[in-house]
Amino acid sequence: MKTNRRPFVAGNWKLHMTLAESAALARKLKAGLARPHEAEVGVAPVATSLHVVSQALEGSGIVVAAQNMHWEDRGAYTGEISAPLLLDAGASHVILGHSERRHVFGEQDEGIRKKLAAALGHGLVPILCVGEQLSDREGGRTTDVVLGQLDAAVDGLEAEPLQTLVIAYEPVWAIGTGRTASPADAQEVHAQIRARLATRFDGRLAESLRILYGGSVKPANAAELLARPDVDGALVGGASLEADTFLPIVEAAG
Ligand code: PGA
């Protein structure tokens, strides 16, 4: 049973859409979600669109997430954006440790740990991504890699500040490839993540935190994935770029 965990469906727009396109999609989602739905919904536009998207979504209940942030608040960090500036632009959430950050831009566990602590310290809701590469899965290292990333990210943190944490399990081989983990595979890893949170922190925290699945989630496979007891929502890339493919995923979440 998912008991008290409210499903969460977040669209990761990655490096797509201009200001005008982002605002137009935000308005479409606002209109499309005007009728009652159970799931919490979020979108993560490119940084330059955070402000217009948050304005377009005002009063909609749809939350706005950044796709990354730096752990320092200010200083000589050319090209970086800090938590206070994301909040200033209208974001309430931030995706951290996405596999593209880890594997295309070389982000390491230690930096992700600092980002997580900084996001929590500023009251941003972190969406922490973890996931194994194909070679890890084929080599039987899925659990070690995923739980290792989780352990490294929460190192030094207590249960109390983690109450808002959202985790996204995203097998790297399933992202943007059209290959999806089977609902059973996803459930297995989600249950392992929850069990690790229970042993590391406490059972109450582990039961309350939401664990999203990400990797080629589409209207056609969403319901099956979301029906699994430990799959509490979805982080959606490609299918979040059109209202017609994103809204049915939100509906599948309830
Ligand atoms: P995808 O991306 O849905 O296009 O596979 C998911 C993600 O990277 O968050």
PDB file of C-alpha atoms and ligand atoms in Angstrom:
ATOM      1  CA  MET A   1       0.000   0.000   0.000  1.00  0.00           C
ATOM      2  CA  LYS A   2       1.199   3.494  -0.757  1.00  0.00           C
ATOM      3  CA  THR A   3      -0.653   4.758   2.310  1.00  0.00           C
ATOM      4  CA  ASN A   4       0.025   8.455   2.722  1.00  0.00           C
ATOM      5  CA  ARG A   5       2.447   9.055  -0.094  1.00  0.00           C
ATOM      6  CA  ARG A   6       0.990  11.503  -2.592  1.00  0.00           C
ATOM      7  CA  PRO A   7       2.070  10.570  -6.135  1.00  0.00           C
ATOM      8  CA  PHE A   8       4.401  13.064  -7.791  1.00  0.00           C
ATOM      9  CA  VAL A   9       4.839  13.404 -11.539  1.00  0.00           C
ATOM     10  CA  ALA A  10       7.578  15.768 -12.672  1.00  0.00           C
ATOM     11  CA  GLY A  11       8.525  16.743 -16.207  1.00  0.00           C
ATOM     12  CA  ASN A  12      12.216  17.262 -16.882  1.00  0.00           C
ATOM     13  CA  TRP A  13      12.317  19.545 -19.901  1.00  0.00           C
ATOM     14  CA  LYS A  14      16.128  19.252 -20.159  1.00  0.00           C
ATOM     15  CA  LEU A  15      17.672  21.576 -22.765  1.00  0.00           C
ATOM     16  CA  HIS A  16      14.473  22.272 -24.682  1.00  0.00           C
ATOM     17  CA  MET A  17      12.235  25.236 -25.423  1.00  0.00           C
ATOM     18  CA  THR A  18      12.533  28.992 -25.590  1.00  0.00           C
ATOM     19  CA  LEU A  19      10.920  31.379 -23.117  1.00  0.00           C
ATOM     20  CA  ALA A  20       7.800  31.621 -25.235  1.00  0.00           C
ATOM     21  CA  GLU A  21       7.572  27.876 -25.815  1.00  0.00           C
ATOM     22  CA  SER A  22       8.101  27.119 -22.119  1.00  0.00           C
ATOM     23  CA  ALA A  23       5.437  29.595 -21.052  1.00  0.00           C
ATOM     24  CA  ALA A  24       3.009  28.225 -23.655  1.00  0.00           C
ATOM     25  CA  LEU A  25       3.465  24.654 -22.433  1.00  0.00           C
ATOM     26  CA  ALA A  26       3.094  25.813 -18.819  1.00  0.00           C
ATOM     27  CA  ARG A  27      -0.221  27.498 -19.681  1.00  0.00           C
ATOM     28  CA  LYS A  28      -1.425  24.354 -21.451  1.00  0.00           C
ATOM     29  CA  LEU A  29      -0.579  22.227 -18.421  1.00  0.00           C
ATOM     30  CA  LYS A  30      -2.310  24.670 -16.102  1.00  0.00           C
ATOM     31  CA  ALA A  31      -5.469  24.495 -18.213  1.00  0.00           C
ATOM     32  CA  GLY A  32      -5.224  20.716 -18.584  1.00  0.00           C
ATOM     33  CA  LEU A  33      -4.832  20.182 -14.859  1.00  0.00           C
ATOM     34  CA  ALA A  34      -7.672  22.446 -13.831  1.00  0.00           C
ATOM     35  CA  ARG A  35      -9.841  19.408 -13.041  1.00  0.00           C
ATOM     36  CA  PRO A  36      -9.136  17.484  -9.838  1.00  0.00           C
ATOM     37  CA  HIS A  37      -6.223  15.062  -9.829  1.00  0.00           C
ATOM     38  CA  GLU A  38      -4.506  13.331  -6.984  1.00  0.00           C
ATOM     39  CA  ALA A  39      -0.889  13.642  -8.070  1.00  0.00           C
ATOM     40  CA  GLU A  40       1.398  16.525  -7.285  1.00  0.00           C
ATOM     41  CA  VAL A  41       2.773  17.831 -10.584  1.00  0.00           C
ATOM     42  CA  GLY A  42       6.014  19.622 -11.348  1.00  0.00           C
ATOM     43  CA  VAL A  43       8.008  20.862 -14.311  1.00  0.00           C
ATOM     44  CA  ALA A  44      11.721  21.539 -14.644  1.00  0.00           C
ATOM     45  CA  PRO A  45      12.403  24.082 -17.398  1.00  0.00           C
ATOM     46  CA  VAL A  46      15.817  25.377 -18.411  1.00  0.00           C
ATOM     47  CA  ALA A  47      17.144  27.930 -15.925  1.00  0.00           C
ATOM     48  CA  THR A  48      16.435  30.902 -18.178  1.00  0.00           C
ATOM     49  CA  SER A  49      12.738  29.943 -18.269  1.00  0.00           C
ATOM     50  CA  LEU A  50      12.223  29.335 -14.545  1.00  0.00           C
ATOM     51  CA  HIS A  51      10.814  32.780 -13.913  1.00  0.00           C
ATOM     52  CA  VAL A  52       8.324  32.930 -16.795  1.00  0.00           C
ATOM     53  CA  VAL A  53       7.187  29.373 -16.140  1.00  0.00           C
ATOM     54  CA  SER A  54       6.620  30.029 -12.453  1.00  0.00           C
ATOM     55  CA  GLN A  55       4.618  33.132 -13.374  1.00  0.00           C
ATOM     56  CA  ALA A  56       2.564  31.222 -15.953  1.00  0.00           C
ATOM     57  CA  LEU A  57       1.817  28.529 -13.368  1.00  0.00           C
ATOM     58  CA  GLU A  58       0.784  30.866 -10.559  1.00  0.00           C
ATOM     59  CA  GLY A  59      -2.295  29.561  -8.778  1.00  0.00           C
ATOM     60  CA  SER A  60      -2.107  26.194 -10.557  1.00  0.00           C
ATOM     61  CA  GLY A  61      -0.482  24.174  -7.776  1.00  0.00           C
ATOM     62  CA  ILE A  62       2.076  22.911 -10.308  1.00  0.00           C
ATOM     63  CA  VAL A  63       5.533  23.217  -8.780  1.00  0.00           C
ATOM     64  CA  VAL A  64       8.619  24.461 -10.591  1.00  0.00           C
ATOM     65  CA  ALA A  65      11.962  22.697 -10.341  1.00  0.00           C
ATOM     66  CA  ALA A  66      15.430  23.677 -11.477  1.00  0.00           C
ATOM     67  CA  GLN A  67      17.526  21.038 -13.215  1.00  0.00           C
ATOM     68  CA  ASN A  68      20.707  21.658 -11.234  1.00  0.00           C
ATOM     69  CA  MET A  69      22.306  24.117  -8.818  1.00  0.00           C
ATOM     70  CA  HIS A  70      25.602  24.988  -7.189  1.00  0.00           C
ATOM     71  CA  TRP A  71      26.167  24.399  -3.483  1.00  0.00           C
ATOM     72  CA  GLU A  72      27.589  27.843  -2.717  1.00  0.00           C
ATOM     73  CA  ASP A  73      25.254  30.822  -2.401  1.00  0.00           C
ATOM     74  CA  ARG A  74      27.462  33.323  -4.236  1.00  0.00           C
ATOM     75  CA  GLY A  75      31.019  34.046  -5.212  1.00  0.00           C
ATOM     76  CA  ALA A  76      33.503  33.455  -8.000  1.00  0.00           C
ATOM     77  CA  TYR A  77      31.704  30.498  -9.619  1.00  0.00           C
ATOM     78  CA  THR A  78      31.267  31.478 -13.252  1.00  0.00           C
ATOM     79  CA  GLY A  79      28.326  29.840 -14.919  1.00  0.00           C
ATOM     80  CA  GLU A  80      26.717  28.534 -11.750  1.00  0.00           C
ATOM     81  CA  ILE A  81      23.326  29.272 -10.171  1.00  0.00           C
ATOM     82  CA  SER A  82      22.708  29.055  -6.418  1.00  0.00           C
ATOM     83  CA  ALA A  83      19.751  27.938  -4.335  1.00  0.00           C
ATOM     84  CA  PRO A  84      18.777  31.479  -3.276  1.00  0.00           C
ATOM     85  CA  LEU A  85      18.702  32.543  -6.940  1.00  0.00           C
ATOM     86  CA  LEU A  86      16.551  29.549  -7.904  1.00  0.00           C
ATOM     87  CA  LEU A  87      14.104  30.464  -5.152  1.00  0.00           C
ATOM     88  CA  ASP A  88      14.192  34.064  -6.373  1.00  0.00           C
ATOM     89  CA  ALA A  89      13.289  32.848  -9.887  1.00  0.00           C
ATOM     90  CA  GLY A  90      10.272  30.943  -8.577  1.00  0.00           C
ATOM     91  CA  ALA A  91      11.614  27.411  -8.184  1.00  0.00           C
ATOM     92  CA  SER A  92      10.613  25.386  -5.135  1.00  0.00           C
ATOM     93  CA  HIS A  93      12.293  22.124  -6.189  1.00  0.00           C
ATOM     94  CA  VAL A  94      15.620  21.149  -7.728  1.00  0.00           C
ATOM     95  CA  ILE A  95      16.733  18.025  -9.576  1.00  0.00           C
ATOM     96  CA  LEU A  96      20.139  16.885  -8.299  1.00  0.00           C
ATOM     97  CA  GLY A  97      22.529  14.276  -9.625  1.00  0.00           C
ATOM     98  CA  HIS A  98      20.634  13.573 -12.823  1.00  0.00           C
ATOM     99  CA  SER A  99      22.463  10.926 -14.822  1.00  0.00           C
ATOM    100  CA  GLU A 100      23.248  13.445 -17.557  1.00  0.00           C
ATOM    101  CA  ARG A 101      24.928  15.629 -14.936  1.00  0.00           C
ATOM    102  CA  ARG A 102      26.827  12.624 -13.631  1.00  0.00           C
ATOM    103  CA  HIS A 103      27.809  11.017 -16.912  1.00  0.00           C
ATOM    104  CA  VAL A 104      27.937  13.855 -19.466  1.00  0.00           C
ATOM    105  CA  PHE A 105      29.236  16.581 -17.139  1.00  0.00           C
ATOM    106  CA  GLY A 106      31.259  14.450 -14.748  1.00  0.00           C
ATOM    107  CA  GLU A 107      29.466  15.266 -11.507  1.00  0.00           C
ATOM    108  CA  GLN A 108      30.769  13.253  -8.598  1.00  0.00           C
ATOM    109  CA  ASP A 109      29.060  11.977  -5.462  1.00  0.00           C
ATOM    110  CA  GLU A 110      30.812  14.528  -3.257  1.00  0.00           C
ATOM    111  CA  GLY A 111      29.464  17.514  -5.190  1.00  0.00           C
ATOM    112  CA  ILE A 112      25.978  16.014  -5.200  1.00  0.00           C
ATOM    113  CA  ARG A 113      26.196  15.579  -1.423  1.00  0.00           C
ATOM    114  CA  LYS A 114      27.058  19.261  -1.015  1.00  0.00           C
ATOM    115  CA  LYS A 115      24.251  20.291  -3.358  1.00  0.00           C
ATOM    116  CA  LEU A 116      21.737  18.180  -1.459  1.00  0.00           C
ATOM    117  CA  ALA A 117      22.733  19.712   1.864  1.00  0.00           C
ATOM    118  CA  ALA A 118      22.603  23.230   0.397  1.00  0.00           C
ATOM    119  CA  ALA A 119      19.184  22.663  -1.229  1.00  0.00           C
ATOM    120  CA  LEU A 120      17.720  21.350   2.032  1.00  0.00           C
ATOM    121  CA  GLY A 121      19.315  24.203   3.974  1.00  0.00           C
ATOM    122  CA  HIS A 122      17.542  26.706   1.737  1.00  0.00           C
ATOM    123  CA  GLY A 123      14.186  24.939   1.769  1.00  0.00           C
ATOM    124  CA  LEU A 124      14.335  23.743  -1.835  1.00  0.00           C
ATOM    125  CA  VAL A 125      12.827  20.283  -2.287  1.00  0.00           C
ATOM    126  CA  PRO A 126      15.542  18.077  -3.779  1.00  0.00           C
ATOM    127  CA  ILE A 127      14.736  15.440  -6.387  1.00  0.00           C
ATOM    128  CA  LEU A 128      17.797  13.258  -5.998  1.00  0.00           C
ATOM    129  CA  CYS A 129      18.472  11.012  -9.010  1.00  0.00           C
ATOM    130  CA  VAL A 130      20.212   7.671  -8.685  1.00  0.00           C
ATOM    131  CA  GLY A 131      20.635   4.941 -11.247  1.00  0.00           C
ATOM    132  CA  GLU A 132      22.932   2.328 -12.683  1.00  0.00           C
ATOM    133  CA  GLN A 133      24.453   2.127 -16.148  1.00  0.00           C
ATOM    134  CA  LEU A 134      23.836  -0.841 -18.428  1.00  0.00           C
ATOM    135  CA  SER A 135      27.244  -2.336 -17.629  1.00  0.00           C
ATOM    136  CA  ASP A 136      26.413  -2.157 -13.899  1.00  0.00           C
ATOM    137  CA  ARG A 137      23.121  -3.948 -14.410  1.00  0.00           C
ATOM    138  CA  GLU A 138      24.685  -6.606 -16.611  1.00  0.00           C
ATOM    139  CA  GLY A 139      27.485  -7.052 -14.092  1.00  0.00           C
ATOM    140  CA  GLY A 140      25.037  -7.550 -11.211  1.00  0.00           C
ATOM    141  CA  ARG A 141      26.042  -4.260  -9.555  1.00  0.00           C
ATOM    142  CA  THR A 142      22.703  -2.431  -9.702  1.00  0.00           C
ATOM    143  CA  THR A 143      22.073  -2.497  -5.954  1.00  0.00           C
ATOM    144  CA  ASP A 144      25.636  -1.505  -5.058  1.00  0.00           C
ATOM    145  CA  VAL A 145      25.654   1.418  -7.466  1.00  0.00           C
ATOM    146  CA  VAL A 146      22.211   2.766  -6.630  1.00  0.00           C
ATOM    147  CA  LEU A 147      22.529   2.422  -2.858  1.00  0.00           C
ATOM    148  CA  GLY A 148      26.099   3.709  -3.051  1.00  0.00           C
ATOM    149  CA  GLN A 149      24.897   6.885  -4.773  1.00  0.00           C
ATOM    150  CA  LEU A 150      22.136   7.259  -2.186  1.00  0.00           C
ATOM    151  CA  ASP A 151      24.482   6.727   0.769  1.00  0.00           C
ATOM    152  CA  ALA A 152      27.010   9.193  -0.610  1.00  0.00           C
ATOM    153  CA  ALA A 153      24.367  11.880  -1.183  1.00  0.00           C
ATOM    154  CA  VAL A 154      22.853  11.710   2.318  1.00  0.00           C
ATOM    155  CA  ASP A 155      26.157  11.241   4.136  1.00  0.00           C
ATOM    156  CA  GLY A 156      26.267  13.418   7.240  1.00  0.00           C
ATOM    157  CA  LEU A 157      22.561  14.278   7.160  1.00  0.00           C
ATOM    158  CA  GLU A 158      20.037  13.450   9.878  1.00  0.00           C
ATOM    159  CA  ALA A 159      16.493  12.239   9.281  1.00  0.00           C
ATOM    160  CA  GLU A 160      14.890  15.536  10.270  1.00  0.00           C
ATOM    161  CA  PRO A 161      15.994  17.744   7.344  1.00  0.00           C
ATOM    162  CA  LEU A 162      15.308  14.917   4.877  1.00  0.00           C
ATOM    163  CA  GLN A 163      11.533  14.977   5.364  1.00  0.00           C
ATOM    164  CA  THR A 164      10.993  16.670   1.990  1.00  0.00           C
ATOM    165  CA  LEU A 165      13.479  14.589  -0.020  1.00  0.00           C
ATOM    166  CA  VAL A 166      12.230  13.030  -3.257  1.00  0.00           C
ATOM    167  CA  ILE A 167      14.297  10.266  -4.832  1.00  0.00           C
ATOM    168  CA  ALA A 168      14.170   9.386  -8.522  1.00  0.00           C
ATOM    169  CA  TYR A 169      15.414   5.979  -9.574  1.00  0.00           C
ATOM    170  CA  GLU A 170      16.493   6.343 -13.181  1.00  0.00           C
ATOM    171  CA  PRO A 171      18.372   3.445 -14.748  1.00  0.00           C
ATOM    172  CA  VAL A 172      20.748   5.185 -17.144  1.00  0.00           C
ATOM    173  CA  TRP A 173      20.119   2.619 -19.887  1.00  0.00           C
ATOM    174  CA  ALA A 174      16.414   3.496 -19.848  1.00  0.00           C
ATOM    175  CA  ILE A 175      16.772   7.264 -20.217  1.00  0.00           C
ATOM    176  CA  GLY A 176      15.841   8.586 -23.637  1.00  0.00           C
ATOM    177  CA  THR A 177      16.350   5.156 -25.155  1.00  0.00           C
ATOM    178  CA  GLY A 178      12.782   3.905 -25.312  1.00  0.00           C
ATOM    179  CA  ARG A 179      13.844   1.016 -23.054  1.00  0.00           C
ATOM    180  CA  THR A 180      11.988   0.986 -19.769  1.00  0.00           C
ATOM    181  CA  ALA A 181      12.789  -1.036 -16.685  1.00  0.00           C
ATOM    182  CA  SER A 182      10.024  -3.569 -16.210  1.00  0.00           C
ATOM    183  CA  PRO A 183       7.603  -2.640 -13.444  1.00  0.00           C
ATOM    184  CA  ALA A 184       9.013  -5.579 -11.466  1.00  0.00           C
ATOM    185  CA  ASP A 185      12.612  -4.363 -11.929  1.00  0.00           C
ATOM    186  CA  ALA A 186      11.653  -0.849 -10.882  1.00  0.00           C
ATOM    187  CA  GLN A 187       9.735  -2.122  -7.851  1.00  0.00           C
ATOM    188  CA  GLU A 188      12.699  -4.224  -6.753  1.00  0.00           C
ATOM    189  CA  VAL A 189      15.117  -1.285  -6.751  1.00  0.00           C
ATOM    190  CA  HIS A 190      12.575   1.100  -5.201  1.00  0.00           C
ATOM    191  CA  ALA A 191      12.013  -1.367  -2.351  1.00  0.00           C
ATOM    192  CA  GLN A 192      15.782  -1.622  -1.826  1.00  0.00           C
ATOM    193  CA  ILE A 193      16.073   2.165  -1.674  1.00  0.00           C
ATOM    194  CA  ARG A 194      13.260   2.357   0.880  1.00  0.00           C
ATOM    195  CA  ALA A 195      14.785  -0.421   2.962  1.00  0.00           C
ATOM    196  CA  ARG A 196      18.132   1.374   2.975  1.00  0.00           C
ATOM    197  CA  LEU A 197      16.461   4.590   4.143  1.00  0.00           C
ATOM    198  CA  ALA A 198      14.768   2.638   6.921  1.00  0.00           C
ATOM    199  CA  THR A 199      18.011   1.130   8.197  1.00  0.00           C
ATOM    200  CA  ARG A 200      20.030   4.302   7.766  1.00  0.00           C
ATOM    201  CA  PHE A 201      17.432   6.690   9.217  1.00  0.00           C
ATOM    202  CA  ASP A 202      14.124   5.338  10.445  1.00  0.00           C
ATOM    203  CA  GLY A 203      11.154   3.407   9.192  1.00  0.00           C
ATOM    204  CA  ARG A 204       8.776   6.331   9.457  1.00  0.00           C
ATOM    205  CA  LEU A 205      10.941   8.521   7.231  1.00  0.00           C
ATOM    206  CA  ALA A 206      11.441   5.674   4.756  1.00  0.00           C
ATOM    207  CA  GLU A 207       7.690   5.070   4.530  1.00  0.00           C
ATOM    208  CA  SER A 208       6.940   8.736   3.964  1.00  0.00           C
ATOM    209  CA  LEU A 209       9.490   9.561   1.244  1.00  0.00           C
ATOM    210  CA  ARG A 210       8.478   9.391  -2.387  1.00  0.00           C
ATOM    211  CA  ILE A 211      10.541   7.384  -4.831  1.00  0.00           C
ATOM    212  CA  LEU A 212       9.856   8.220  -8.477  1.00  0.00           C
ATOM    213  CA  TYR A 213      10.766   6.095 -11.453  1.00  0.00           C
ATOM    214  CA  GLY A 214      12.330   7.714 -14.516  1.00  0.00           C
ATOM    215  CA  GLY A 215      13.444   6.373 -17.875  1.00  0.00           C
ATOM    216  CA  SER A 216      11.245   6.374 -20.978  1.00  0.00           C
ATOM    217  CA  VAL A 217       7.996   6.776 -19.036  1.00  0.00           C
ATOM    218  CA  LYS A 218       5.169   7.199 -21.565  1.00  0.00           C
ATOM    219  CA  PRO A 219       1.379   7.220 -21.447  1.00  0.00           C
ATOM    220  CA  ALA A 220       1.479   3.577 -22.573  1.00  0.00           C
ATOM    221  CA  ASN A 221       3.620   2.272 -19.692  1.00  0.00           C
ATOM    222  CA  ALA A 222       2.899   4.756 -16.886  1.00  0.00           C
ATOM    223  CA  ALA A 223      -0.077   3.035 -15.268  1.00  0.00           C
ATOM    224  CA  GLU A 224       1.705  -0.293 -14.983  1.00  0.00           C
ATOM    225  CA  LEU A 225       4.797   1.275 -13.400  1.00  0.00           C
ATOM    226  CA  LEU A 226       2.835   3.512 -11.063  1.00  0.00           C
ATOM    227  CA  ALA A 227       0.738   0.608  -9.832  1.00  0.00           C
ATOM    228  CA  ARG A 228       3.763  -0.904  -8.076  1.00  0.00           C
ATOM    229  CA  PRO A 229       3.667  -0.373  -4.322  1.00  0.00           C
ATOM    230  CA  ASP A 230       6.979   1.472  -4.018  1.00  0.00           C
ATOM    231  CA  VAL A 231       6.716   3.496  -7.241  1.00  0.00           C
ATOM    232  CA  ASP A 232       5.349   6.834  -6.044  1.00  0.00           C
ATOM    233  CA  GLY A 233       5.469   8.794  -9.258  1.00  0.00           C
ATOM    234  CA  ALA A 234       7.532   9.489 -12.333  1.00  0.00           C
ATOM    235  CA  LEU A 235      10.294  11.760 -13.567  1.00  0.00           C
ATOM    236  CA  VAL A 236       9.470  12.185 -17.226  1.00  0.00           C
ATOM    237  CA  GLY A 237      11.814  13.489 -19.910  1.00  0.00           C
ATOM    238  CA  GLY A 238      10.769  13.181 -23.559  1.00  0.00           C
ATOM    239  CA  ALA A 239       7.078  12.655 -22.870  1.00  0.00           C
ATOM    240  CA  SER A 240       6.913  15.818 -20.743  1.00  0.00           C
ATOM    241  CA  LEU A 241       7.587  18.100 -23.702  1.00  0.00           C
ATOM    242  CA  GLU A 242       3.991  17.941 -24.966  1.00  0.00           C
ATOM    243  CA  ALA A 243       0.844  18.365 -22.889  1.00  0.00           C
ATOM    244  CA  ASP A 244      -0.752  15.538 -24.877  1.00  0.00           C
ATOM    245  CA  THR A 245       1.794  13.011 -23.639  1.00  0.00           C
ATOM    246  CA  PHE A 246       2.448  14.456 -20.164  1.00  0.00           C
ATOM    247  CA  LEU A 247      -1.142  14.879 -18.974  1.00  0.00           C
ATOM    248  CA  PRO A 248      -2.097  11.212 -19.469  1.00  0.00           C
ATOM    249  CA  ILE A 249       0.886  10.259 -17.276  1.00  0.00           C
ATOM    250  CA  VAL A 250      -0.401  12.579 -14.545  1.00  0.00           C
ATOM    251  CA  GLU A 251      -3.826  10.970 -14.904  1.00  0.00           C
ATOM    252  CA  ALA A 252      -2.288   7.515 -14.630  1.00  0.00           C
ATOM    253  CA  ALA A 253      -0.869   8.565 -11.254  1.00  0.00           C
ATOM    254  CA  GLY A 254      -4.390   9.254  -9.980  1.00  0.00           C
TER     255      GLY A 254
HETATM  256  P1  PGA B   1      13.193  10.134 -20.584  1.00  0.00           P
HETATM  257  O1  PGA B   1      14.068  10.971 -19.534  1.00  0.00           O
HETATM  258  O2  PGA B   1      11.777  10.086 -20.028  1.00  0.00           O
HETATM  259  O3  PGA B   1      13.277  10.914 -21.867  1.00  0.00           O
HETATM  260  O4  PGA B   1      13.795   8.780 -20.682  1.00  0.00           O
HETATM  261  C1  PGA B   1      13.896  10.817 -18.146  1.00  0.00           C
HETATM  262  C2  PGA B   1      14.900  11.666 -17.396  1.00  0.00           C
HETATM  263  O5  PGA B   1      16.036  11.806 -17.862  1.00  0.00           O
HETATM  264  O6  PGA B   1      14.573  12.215 -16.331  1.00  0.00           O
END
